[in-house]
Coordinates of C-alpha atoms and ligand atoms in Angstrom, one line a residue:
M310 CA 33.5 -25.2 -4.0
E311 CA 32.0 -23.5 -1.0
N312 CA 32.7 -25.2 2.3
E313 CA 29.3 -26.7 3.2
N314 CA 29.6 -26.0 6.9
T315 CA 30.3 -22.3 6.7
S316 CA 26.9 -21.7 5.0
K317 CA 25.0 -23.8 7.6
N318 CA 23.3 -22.3 10.6
F319 CA 23.5 -24.0 14.0
I320 CA 20.1 -25.6 13.6
E321 CA 21.1 -27.3 10.4
M322 CA 24.2 -28.6 12.2
I323 CA 22.0 -30.2 14.8
I324 CA 19.8 -31.7 12.1
D325 CA 22.8 -33.1 10.2
K326 CA 24.1 -34.7 13.4
D327 CA 20.7 -36.2 14.3
L328 CA 20.4 -37.7 10.8
S329 CA 23.9 -39.0 10.7
E330 CA 23.7 -40.6 14.2
G331 CA 20.3 -42.1 13.2
R332 CA 18.2 -40.3 15.9
F333 CA 15.9 -39.4 13.0
D334 CA 15.7 -40.6 9.4
H335 CA 13.8 -37.6 8.1
V336 CA 13.0 -34.0 9.0
Q337 CA 9.6 -32.7 10.0
T338 CA 9.0 -29.2 11.3
R339 CA 6.0 -27.2 12.2
F340 CA 4.8 -23.6 12.7
P341 CA 2.5 -23.5 15.8
P342 CA 0.9 -20.1 16.2
E343 CA -1.6 -19.4 18.9
P344 CA -4.6 -17.8 17.1
N345 CA -4.8 -14.9 19.4
G346 CA -3.6 -12.1 17.1
Y347 CA -2.2 -11.4 13.6
L348 CA 1.2 -12.7 12.6
H349 CA 4.1 -10.2 12.5
I350 CA 7.6 -10.1 11.0
G351 CA 9.0 -12.2 13.9
H352 CA 6.6 -15.0 13.0
A353 CA 7.6 -14.7 9.4
K354 CA 11.1 -15.5 10.5
S355 CA 9.9 -18.6 12.3
I356 CA 7.6 -19.7 9.4
L357 CA 10.3 -19.3 6.7
L358 CA 12.9 -21.0 9.0
N359 CA 10.7 -24.0 9.6
Y360 CA 9.4 -24.3 6.1
G361 CA 12.8 -23.7 4.7
L362 CA 14.3 -26.5 6.7
S363 CA 11.6 -28.9 5.6
K364 CA 12.3 -28.0 2.0
K365 CA 16.1 -28.2 2.4
Y366 CA 15.9 -31.7 3.9
N367 CA 13.2 -32.9 1.7
G368 CA 11.0 -33.3 4.7
K369 CA 7.5 -32.2 5.8
F370 CA 6.1 -29.0 7.2
N371 CA 3.0 -28.9 9.5
M372 CA 0.8 -26.0 10.0
R373 CA -0.7 -26.3 13.5
F374 CA -2.9 -23.9 15.4
D375 CA -1.9 -24.1 19.1
D376 CA -5.4 -23.4 20.3
T377 CA -5.3 -24.7 23.8
N378 CA -6.2 -21.5 25.6
P379 CA -9.7 -20.3 24.6
T380 CA -9.6 -17.0 26.4
K381 CA -8.0 -14.9 23.6
E382 CA -8.5 -17.1 20.6
K383 CA -10.7 -16.3 17.7
V384 CA -11.6 -17.7 14.3
E385 CA -10.8 -14.3 12.7
F386 CA -7.2 -14.9 13.7
V387 CA -7.2 -18.4 12.3
E388 CA -8.2 -17.1 8.9
S389 CA -5.8 -14.2 8.9
I390 CA -2.9 -16.5 9.9
K391 CA -3.6 -18.9 7.1
E392 CA -3.8 -16.1 4.6
D393 CA -0.5 -14.7 5.8
I394 CA 1.4 -18.0 5.7
K395 CA 0.1 -18.7 2.2
W396 CA 1.2 -15.3 1.0
L397 CA 4.7 -15.9 2.4
G398 CA 4.8 -19.0 0.3
A399 CA 5.0 -21.6 3.0
E400 CA 2.9 -24.6 1.9
W401 CA 1.5 -27.1 4.4
E402 CA -0.4 -29.1 1.7
D403 CA -2.7 -31.4 3.6
R404 CA -1.0 -31.0 6.9
L405 CA -3.2 -28.5 8.7
F406 CA -3.7 -29.4 12.4
F407 CA -5.4 -28.0 15.4
A408 CA -4.1 -28.8 18.9
S409 CA -7.7 -28.8 20.1
D410 CA -8.2 -31.9 18.0
Y411 CA -5.9 -33.7 20.4
F412 CA -7.7 -32.8 23.6
P413 CA -9.0 -36.4 24.0
K414 CA -5.4 -37.7 23.5
M415 CA -4.0 -35.2 26.0
Y416 CA -6.6 -36.2 28.5
E417 CA -5.5 -39.9 28.1
A418 CA -1.9 -38.8 28.4
A419 CA -2.6 -37.1 31.7
V420 CA -4.4 -40.3 32.9
K421 CA -1.3 -42.3 31.9
L422 CA 0.9 -40.1 34.0
I423 CA -1.5 -40.4 37.0
K424 CA -1.4 -44.2 36.6
K425 CA 2.4 -44.1 36.6
G426 CA 2.3 -42.1 39.8
K427 CA 3.7 -39.1 37.9
A428 CA 0.8 -36.7 38.3
Y429 CA -1.5 -35.7 41.0
V430 CA -4.5 -33.5 41.6
C431 CA -3.7 -30.6 43.9
D432 CA -6.1 -28.4 45.9
L433 CA -3.8 -25.6 46.7
T434 CA -4.9 -22.2 45.5
A435 CA -2.9 -20.3 42.8
D436 CA -1.3 -18.2 45.5
E437 CA -0.4 -21.1 47.7
I438 CA 1.1 -22.9 44.7
R439 CA 3.3 -19.9 44.0
E440 CA 4.4 -19.7 47.7
Y441 CA 5.2 -23.4 47.7
R442 CA 7.2 -23.2 44.5
G443 CA 10.2 -21.5 46.2
T444 CA 12.6 -19.2 44.5
L445 CA 15.7 -19.3 42.4
T446 CA 17.8 -19.6 45.6
E447 CA 15.4 -21.7 47.7
P448 CA 13.9 -25.1 47.0
G449 CA 10.1 -25.5 46.8
K450 CA 7.9 -27.2 49.4
E451 CA 5.9 -30.3 48.6
S452 CA 2.2 -29.9 48.3
P453 CA 0.2 -31.7 51.1
Y454 CA -1.8 -33.3 48.2
R455 CA 1.3 -34.8 46.5
N456 CA 0.9 -38.2 47.9
R457 CA -2.7 -38.9 47.0
T458 CA -3.2 -42.5 45.8
V459 CA -3.5 -43.3 42.1
E460 CA -7.1 -44.2 42.5
E461 CA -8.0 -41.0 44.3
N462 CA -6.2 -39.0 41.6
L463 CA -8.0 -40.8 38.8
E464 CA -11.3 -40.1 40.4
L465 CA -10.6 -36.4 41.1
F466 CA -9.2 -35.8 37.6
E467 CA -12.3 -37.4 36.1
N468 CA -14.4 -35.1 38.3
M469 CA -12.4 -32.2 37.1
K470 CA -13.3 -33.2 33.5
N471 CA -16.9 -33.7 34.4
G472 CA -17.3 -30.1 35.7
K473 CA -17.5 -30.8 39.4
Y474 CA -15.2 -28.0 40.3
A475 CA -15.1 -24.3 39.8
D476 CA -12.2 -22.6 38.0
G477 CA -9.1 -22.7 40.1
E478 CA -10.4 -25.1 42.6
K479 CA -8.2 -28.0 41.6
V480 CA -5.3 -28.5 39.1
L481 CA -3.4 -31.5 37.9
R482 CA 0.3 -31.3 38.5
A483 CA 3.2 -33.3 37.2
K484 CA 5.1 -35.0 40.1
I485 CA 8.7 -34.2 39.3
D486 CA 11.0 -32.5 41.9
M487 CA 10.2 -29.6 44.2
A488 CA 13.9 -29.2 44.9
S489 CA 14.9 -29.0 41.3
P490 CA 17.2 -26.0 40.5
N491 CA 14.9 -25.5 37.5
I492 CA 11.7 -24.0 38.7
N493 CA 9.8 -25.3 35.7
M494 CA 10.4 -28.8 37.1
R495 CA 8.9 -28.1 40.5
D496 CA 5.7 -30.0 39.9
P497 CA 4.3 -27.8 37.1
I498 CA 0.6 -27.5 36.5
I499 CA -0.4 -29.5 33.5
Y500 CA -4.2 -29.2 33.5
R501 CA -6.5 -26.5 34.9
V502 CA -10.2 -26.1 35.3
A503 CA -11.6 -23.4 33.1
H504 CA -15.3 -23.1 32.2
M505 CA -14.8 -21.4 28.9
T506 CA -16.2 -21.9 25.4
H507 CA -13.6 -22.9 22.9
H508 CA -13.8 -21.6 19.3
R509 CA -13.7 -25.1 18.0
T510 CA -14.6 -27.6 20.7
G511 CA -17.4 -25.4 22.2
D512 CA -18.3 -26.5 25.7
T513 CA -17.1 -30.1 25.4
W514 CA -14.2 -29.4 27.8
C515 CA -14.0 -27.5 31.0
I516 CA -10.4 -28.5 31.7
Y517 CA -7.6 -27.3 29.4
P518 CA -3.9 -28.5 29.2
M519 CA -1.1 -26.1 30.0
Y520 CA 1.3 -25.1 27.2
D521 CA 4.3 -27.0 28.6
F522 CA 2.3 -30.2 28.7
A523 CA 0.3 -29.8 25.5
H524 CA 3.1 -28.7 23.1
P525 CA 5.4 -31.7 23.4
I526 CA 2.4 -34.0 23.0
E527 CA 1.3 -32.1 19.9
D528 CA 4.8 -32.4 18.4
A529 CA 5.1 -36.1 19.2
L530 CA 1.7 -37.0 17.9
E531 CA 2.5 -35.4 14.6
G532 CA 5.9 -37.0 14.3
I533 CA 7.7 -33.7 14.4
T534 CA 11.5 -34.2 14.6
H535 CA 12.7 -30.7 15.4
S536 CA 10.5 -28.5 17.4
I537 CA 11.9 -25.1 16.8
C538 CA 11.0 -22.4 19.3
T539 CA 12.4 -19.2 20.7
L540 CA 15.0 -18.7 23.5
E541 CA 12.6 -18.1 26.4
F542 CA 11.7 -21.8 26.2
E543 CA 15.3 -23.0 26.8
D544 CA 14.6 -23.5 30.5
H545 CA 11.4 -25.4 29.6
R546 CA 13.3 -28.0 27.6
P547 CA 13.9 -30.4 30.5
L548 CA 10.1 -30.4 31.0
Y549 CA 9.5 -30.9 27.3
D550 CA 11.8 -33.9 27.4
W551 CA 10.2 -35.2 30.6
V552 CA 6.8 -35.2 29.1
V553 CA 7.7 -37.0 25.9
N554 CA 9.8 -39.6 27.8
E555 CA 7.3 -40.3 30.6
L556 CA 4.6 -40.7 27.9
E557 CA 6.9 -43.2 26.2
F558 CA 6.6 -41.7 22.7
E559 CA 8.9 -43.5 20.2
N560 CA 11.4 -41.3 18.5
P561 CA 10.4 -38.2 20.5
P562 CA 11.0 -34.8 19.0
R563 CA 13.9 -32.6 19.9
Q564 CA 13.3 -29.0 21.0
V565 CA 15.7 -26.5 19.5
E566 CA 15.7 -22.8 20.5
F567 CA 16.8 -19.7 18.5
A568 CA 16.7 -16.0 19.2
K569 CA 13.6 -14.0 18.5
L570 CA 13.7 -11.4 15.8
Y571 CA 13.4 -7.8 17.1
L572 CA 13.4 -4.7 14.9
T573 CA 14.4 -1.2 15.8
N574 CA 11.8 1.6 15.4
V575 CA 8.8 -0.6 15.1
V576 CA 6.5 -2.5 17.4
T577 CA 6.8 -6.3 17.4
G578 CA 5.1 -8.4 20.0
K579 CA 1.5 -9.2 19.7
R580 CA 0.6 -7.6 23.0
Y581 CA 1.8 -4.1 21.9
I582 CA 0.3 -4.4 18.4
K583 CA -3.0 -5.5 19.9
K584 CA -3.0 -2.5 22.2
L585 CA -2.4 -0.1 19.4
V586 CA -5.3 -1.6 17.5
E587 CA -7.7 -1.7 20.4
D588 CA -6.9 1.8 21.5
G589 CA -7.7 3.0 17.9
I590 CA -4.2 4.5 17.5
V591 CA -3.8 2.6 14.3
D592 CA -6.2 1.7 11.6
G593 CA -6.6 -2.0 12.3
W594 CA -4.1 -4.9 12.3
D595 CA -3.1 -4.0 8.8
D596 CA -2.3 -0.4 9.4
P597 CA 0.8 0.2 7.1
R598 CA 2.9 1.5 10.1
L599 CA 2.8 -1.9 11.8
V600 CA 4.9 -4.8 11.0
S601 CA 2.2 -7.4 11.1
I602 CA 2.4 -9.4 7.9
A603 CA -1.0 -8.0 6.9
A604 CA 0.4 -4.5 7.4
L605 CA 3.6 -5.2 5.5
R606 CA 1.6 -6.6 2.6
R607 CA -0.8 -3.6 2.6
R608 CA 2.2 -1.2 2.8
G609 CA 3.6 -2.9 -0.3
F610 CA 6.3 -5.3 0.9
T611 CA 6.7 -8.4 -1.1
P612 CA 7.2 -12.0 0.1
E613 CA 10.5 -12.0 -1.7
S614 CA 11.7 -9.0 0.3
I615 CA 10.7 -10.5 3.6
K616 CA 12.5 -13.8 2.7
M617 CA 15.6 -11.8 1.7
F618 CA 15.5 -10.0 5.0
V619 CA 15.1 -13.2 7.1
D620 CA 18.0 -14.8 5.2
L621 CA 20.2 -11.8 5.8
V622 CA 19.4 -11.7 9.5
G623 CA 20.2 -15.4 9.9
V624 CA 19.5 -17.6 12.8
S625 CA 21.2 -17.0 16.1
K626 CA 21.3 -17.9 19.8
S627 CA 21.5 -14.4 21.2
N628 CA 18.8 -11.8 21.3
S629 CA 19.5 -8.5 19.4
S630 CA 17.6 -5.9 17.5
V631 CA 17.9 -5.6 13.7
D632 CA 17.9 -2.2 12.1
Y633 CA 14.6 -1.5 10.3
A634 CA 16.7 0.0 7.6
M635 CA 17.8 -3.5 6.6
L636 CA 14.2 -4.4 5.8
E637 CA 13.9 -1.3 3.7
Y638 CA 17.1 -2.2 1.9
C639 CA 15.5 -5.6 1.0
I640 CA 12.3 -4.1 -0.4
R641 CA 14.3 -1.6 -2.5
E642 CA 16.4 -4.4 -3.8
D643 CA 13.4 -6.4 -4.7
L644 CA 11.4 -3.6 -6.3
K645 CA 14.3 -2.0 -8.2
S646 CA 13.9 -4.0 -11.3
K647 CA 10.2 -5.0 -10.9
T648 CA 8.4 -1.7 -10.8
K649 CA 7.5 1.0 -13.3
R650 CA 9.0 4.4 -12.7
V651 CA 6.6 7.2 -13.1
M652 CA 6.6 10.9 -12.3
A653 CA 4.5 12.1 -9.3
V654 CA 4.5 15.4 -7.6
L655 CA 3.8 15.2 -3.8
D656 CA 4.0 18.9 -2.9
P657 CA 2.9 20.7 -6.1
V658 CA 3.5 24.2 -7.3
K659 CA 2.7 25.3 -10.8
L660 CA 5.4 25.9 -13.4
V661 CA 4.4 28.0 -16.4
I662 CA 6.5 27.8 -19.5
D663 CA 5.7 31.2 -21.0
N664 CA 7.1 30.7 -24.5
Y665 CA 5.5 27.3 -25.0
P666 CA 2.4 27.2 -27.2
E667 CA -0.9 27.5 -25.4
D668 CA -3.2 24.4 -25.7
Q669 CA -0.4 22.2 -27.1
V670 CA 0.1 18.8 -25.7
E671 CA 3.1 16.7 -26.9
Y672 CA 4.1 13.2 -25.8
F673 CA 7.5 12.1 -24.7
E674 CA 8.4 8.4 -24.8
M675 CA 9.9 7.3 -21.6
I676 CA 11.6 4.1 -20.5
N677 CA 9.6 2.4 -17.7
N678 CA 12.6 0.9 -15.9
P679 CA 16.2 1.5 -17.1
E680 CA 17.3 -1.6 -15.2
N681 CA 14.8 -3.8 -16.9
E682 CA 14.2 -3.2 -20.6
E683 CA 11.5 -5.7 -20.8
M684 CA 9.3 -3.3 -19.0
G685 CA 9.1 -1.3 -22.1
T686 CA 8.2 2.4 -22.6
R687 CA 5.3 4.7 -22.1
K688 CA 4.2 8.1 -23.5
V689 CA 4.0 11.0 -21.1
P690 CA 2.1 14.2 -21.9
F691 CA 3.8 17.6 -21.7
S692 CA 2.1 21.0 -21.8
K693 CA 2.6 24.7 -21.1
E694 CA 1.6 24.3 -17.4
L695 CA 3.2 21.7 -15.2
Y696 CA 3.3 20.7 -11.6
I697 CA 6.7 20.5 -10.0
E698 CA 7.8 19.9 -6.4
R699 CA 7.6 23.0 -4.3
E700 CA 11.1 22.3 -3.0
D701 CA 12.5 22.3 -6.6
F702 CA 12.2 26.1 -6.7
M703 CA 13.9 28.7 -4.5
E704 CA 13.8 32.4 -5.0
E705 CA 17.0 32.8 -3.1
P706 CA 18.9 29.6 -3.3
P707 CA 21.7 28.6 -0.9
K708 CA 25.0 27.4 -2.3
K709 CA 25.0 24.2 -4.2
Y710 CA 21.3 24.4 -5.0
F711 CA 21.1 23.3 -8.6
R712 CA 17.4 23.3 -9.2
L713 CA 15.1 26.2 -10.3
F714 CA 15.9 29.7 -9.2
P715 CA 15.7 32.9 -11.2
G716 CA 18.2 32.8 -14.1
N717 CA 19.1 29.1 -13.7
E718 CA 18.6 26.5 -16.3
V719 CA 17.6 22.9 -15.4
R720 CA 16.5 19.8 -17.2
L721 CA 12.8 18.8 -17.0
M722 CA 13.3 15.0 -16.9
N723 CA 13.2 13.4 -20.4
A724 CA 11.7 16.7 -21.8
Y725 CA 13.3 20.1 -22.3
F726 CA 15.8 22.4 -20.6
V727 CA 14.0 25.4 -19.0
T728 CA 15.3 28.6 -17.6
C729 CA 13.6 30.1 -14.6
T730 CA 12.4 33.7 -15.1
G731 CA 10.8 34.4 -11.7
C732 CA 7.7 33.6 -9.7
E733 CA 4.4 34.9 -8.4
K734 CA 3.4 35.0 -4.7
D735 CA 0.3 35.4 -2.7
A736 CA -0.3 38.1 0.0
D737 CA 1.5 35.9 2.6
G738 CA 4.6 35.6 0.4
N739 CA 4.0 32.0 -0.6
V740 CA 5.0 31.1 -4.1
T741 CA 2.0 30.3 -6.2
V742 CA 3.4 30.1 -9.7
V743 CA 7.0 29.7 -11.1
H744 CA 7.8 31.0 -14.5
A745 CA 10.3 29.7 -17.1
T746 CA 11.1 29.6 -20.7
Y747 CA 12.1 26.5 -22.7
D748 CA 14.6 25.9 -25.4
P749 CA 13.0 23.9 -28.2
E750 CA 16.5 22.7 -29.3
T751 CA 16.8 20.7 -26.1
R752 CA 13.9 18.4 -26.8
N753 CA 14.3 15.0 -25.2
G754 CA 16.5 16.7 -22.7
N755 CA 18.4 13.6 -21.7
G756 CA 20.1 13.3 -25.1
F757 CA 20.9 16.9 -25.6
T758 CA 24.6 17.5 -25.4
G759 CA 24.9 21.2 -26.6
R760 CA 25.4 22.4 -23.0
K761 CA 25.2 21.0 -19.5
V762 CA 22.9 21.7 -16.7
K763 CA 23.4 20.5 -13.1
G764 CA 19.8 19.9 -12.0
T765 CA 17.1 17.5 -13.3
I766 CA 13.6 17.7 -11.9
H767 CA 10.5 15.7 -12.5
W768 CA 7.1 17.2 -13.6
V769 CA 3.6 16.4 -14.4
S770 CA 1.3 18.1 -17.0
T771 CA -1.5 20.0 -15.2
A772 CA -3.8 19.3 -18.1
K773 CA -3.4 15.6 -17.8
A774 CA -2.5 15.0 -14.2
V775 CA -4.3 12.5 -12.1
Q776 CA -4.9 13.7 -8.5
V777 CA -4.3 11.0 -5.9
E778 CA -3.8 10.7 -2.2
A779 CA -0.4 9.7 -0.8
R780 CA 0.3 8.5 2.7
L781 CA 3.8 9.0 4.0
F782 CA 5.0 7.2 7.0
E783 CA 7.6 7.5 9.7
N784 CA 8.5 5.1 12.5
I785 CA 5.5 4.6 14.8
V786 CA 7.7 4.7 17.9
D787 CA 10.5 7.1 18.7
E788 CA 13.5 4.7 19.2
E789 CA 16.0 7.5 20.0
K790 CA 14.1 8.4 23.1
G791 CA 13.3 4.7 23.9
K792 CA 10.4 2.6 22.8
L793 CA 8.6 2.8 26.1
N794 CA 7.7 5.6 28.4
E795 CA 8.4 5.4 32.1
D796 CA 4.9 4.1 32.7
G797 CA 5.4 1.3 30.2
T798 CA 3.2 2.8 27.5
L799 CA 4.6 3.1 24.0
N800 CA 6.5 6.3 23.1
L801 CA 4.6 7.1 20.0
N802 CA 5.9 9.4 17.2
P803 CA 3.1 11.9 16.5
N804 CA 4.3 12.3 12.9
S805 CA 4.1 8.6 12.0
K806 CA 1.5 9.3 9.2
T807 CA 1.1 12.2 6.9
V808 CA -1.7 12.3 4.4
V809 CA -1.0 14.3 1.2
N810 CA -4.3 14.9 -0.7
N811 CA -3.2 16.8 -3.7
C812 CA -0.5 14.6 -5.1
Y813 CA -0.4 14.6 -8.9
V814 CA 0.7 11.7 -11.1
E815 CA 1.2 11.3 -14.8
E816 CA -2.0 10.0 -16.5
N817 CA -0.6 6.5 -17.0
I818 CA -1.3 5.8 -13.3
N819 CA -5.0 5.4 -14.2
E820 CA -4.4 1.8 -15.0
A821 CA -3.2 1.1 -11.5
K822 CA -5.0 -1.5 -9.4
P823 CA -5.0 -2.1 -5.6
G824 CA -1.8 -3.7 -4.6
D825 CA 0.2 -2.4 -7.6
K826 CA 3.6 -1.0 -6.9
F827 CA 5.5 1.9 -8.6
Q828 CA 8.5 3.9 -8.2
F829 CA 7.6 7.6 -8.1
V830 CA 10.9 9.0 -9.3
R831 CA 12.9 10.8 -6.6
N832 CA 10.1 10.2 -4.1
G833 CA 10.3 6.5 -3.3
Y834 CA 8.4 3.3 -3.9
F835 CA 4.6 3.4 -3.5
C836 CA 1.8 0.8 -3.4
V837 CA -1.9 1.3 -4.2
D838 CA -3.7 0.9 -0.9
T839 CA -6.0 -2.2 -0.9
K840 CA -8.4 -0.9 1.7
D841 CA -9.1 2.8 0.9
T842 CA -8.7 3.0 -2.8
T843 CA -12.0 3.6 -4.6
D844 CA -13.1 3.7 -8.2
D845 CA -12.8 7.5 -8.0
K846 CA -9.7 7.9 -6.0
L847 CA -6.3 6.1 -5.9
V848 CA -4.7 6.1 -2.5
F849 CA -1.0 5.3 -2.3
N850 CA 1.2 4.1 0.6
R851 CA 4.8 5.0 0.5
I852 CA 6.6 1.7 1.1
V853 CA 10.0 3.3 1.4
S854 CA 11.9 6.3 0.2
L855 CA 14.8 6.0 -2.2
K856 CA 17.6 7.2 0.0
S857 CA 19.3 5.0 2.4
S858 CA 22.2 5.1 4.7
F859 CA 22.1 1.4 5.2
K860 CA 25.1 -0.7 4.3
L861 CA 24.9 -4.4 3.9
P862 CA 26.8 -6.1 6.8
K863 CA 29.9 -7.9 5.5
Ligands
ATP543 P1 4.5 -12.6 20.6 O1 5.7 -12.7 21.4 O2 4.6 -11.6 19.5 O3 3.2 -12.5 21.4 P2 4.1 -15.5 20.5 O4 5.4 -16.2 20.7 O5 3.2 -15.4 21.6 O6 4.4 -14.0 19.8 P3 2.9 -17.6 19.0 O7 1.7 -17.6 18.2 O8 3.0 -18.4 20.3 O9 3.3 -16.1 19.3 O10 4.2 -17.9 18.1 C1 4.2 -18.9 17.1 C2 5.7 -19.2 16.8 O11 6.3 -18.0 16.3 C3 6.4 -19.7 18.0 O12 7.2 -20.8 17.6 C4 7.3 -18.5 18.4 O13 8.5 -19.0 19.0 C5 7.6 -17.8 17.0 N1 7.8 -16.4 17.2 C6 7.1 -15.5 17.9 N2 7.7 -14.3 17.9 C7 8.8 -14.4 17.2 C8 9.9 -13.6 16.9 N3 9.9 -12.3 17.3 N4 10.9 -14.0 16.2 C9 11.0 -15.3 15.8 N5 10.0 -16.2 16.1 C10 8.9 -15.8 16.8
MG544 MG1 2.5 -17.1 22.6

């Protein structure tokens, strides 16, 4: 039997210990996005981690919008986040929460701290507060307002709530320790005045709680046991603990930090994605070159592939970047036995088989997926004129080129052997038509054993082909030269998107619907675009090519 511990990550070890020592008798996790953008692959990791733990320990999973900062929050984002989480397969059942619903309780909590002498209203300006805070090497200075009486603080805080002050005029601060080596503990601000309209509470409030105060309260109110967040909050944990302890919550939650997921060659981080969207460099939050969840879905990634990826990456305590190729590996693995394989020519040139009867169309039966017999077979039309890939013909081939060149015989996939007899060119020397002859004996080329050929190429009958648009993608940033330019802007790859308008696919593709995925043999996995496909025209996104240099880490 497998040793249980070796397969457990450090968070599971912490949970096991808490359960066995009786700190908690159940597990309850949450995913707490701020609705200020679309979710990305990093969030997927957090969602699947939190949801996965709740499942593993037979616990509960809360979905909570951390909507305590109205400046950047929008209903559009709330809806997209819900859709993305559902798509990933995490189920919150009836546990959907909004931090803004706790505003009255957070206000009460602040009053409680004031009454305990643990919070005070401070009139210093933002700049002064920063000056008084000190540095990593110097302790801070106490605010002259620190010793206001409880009564005075209660009155001033109520005035803050009632709109008596302008933004920034007064704040409520926790009274902790201005000499603490941890700057987060030097009387942090817990409430600020902000005359802003909130997307859910409207103008009810003109004071809003700060994240470090609000978050532990949200967790505690919901009975969260393990509040899992990313590493940058490690230094905030003493404040988290201070808040839940001073507010005397029973069974307070425990904050546990893990490393953020970063990927090479792509842009993670809401801030950067947002900028690309706002600057019109990409076609919205779901542009297939992005790694927002909406973009991954549109590109053709599956929830299964993302889960596989997140599992492979694992959970760790140190920041590092994962190779994008690993995500590509996961989608190939997932689609391998799930998708039909069809022939599509992305860069067409005509092949004419001169000894094949004019006007004849015959059908070859082809296996849809050799790795999954259940996917059955289909009939593919063949005729005198075909499209083949331009790169599958060369007039003067280099060594080891086994495809079409004058005098050479190749296999047309699942059809006949053909021998190249030459080509036609236009005035500029571009090849316009390739000529060949076929050998009727070699019908169903794959089974023919009379003689061998070294090359096999795919083809599509010109008479029956369906013309589609294909979009081919490269990394949106140039990782080799660094993701960022010297001025902090993104170092964009100008070739990140290529649109191929005259791509030809076998006629079976006509049944494809938006979101359907296929393997175009030799060319990669493709997904029918859900946004730009119309009744008249199929648009495909290349999810990933077939070739990979990626090796699974041992
Ligand atoms: P970003 O850094 O992209 O702006 P964020 O942390 O501001 O993201 P939130 O909406 O606050 O986004 O995040 C919700 C949850 O997702 C948090 O618990 C956060 O720690 C987690 N999370 C965010 N980015 C990542 C990431 N790259 N890897 C793992 N978890 C992440
Ligand atoms: Mg955030």
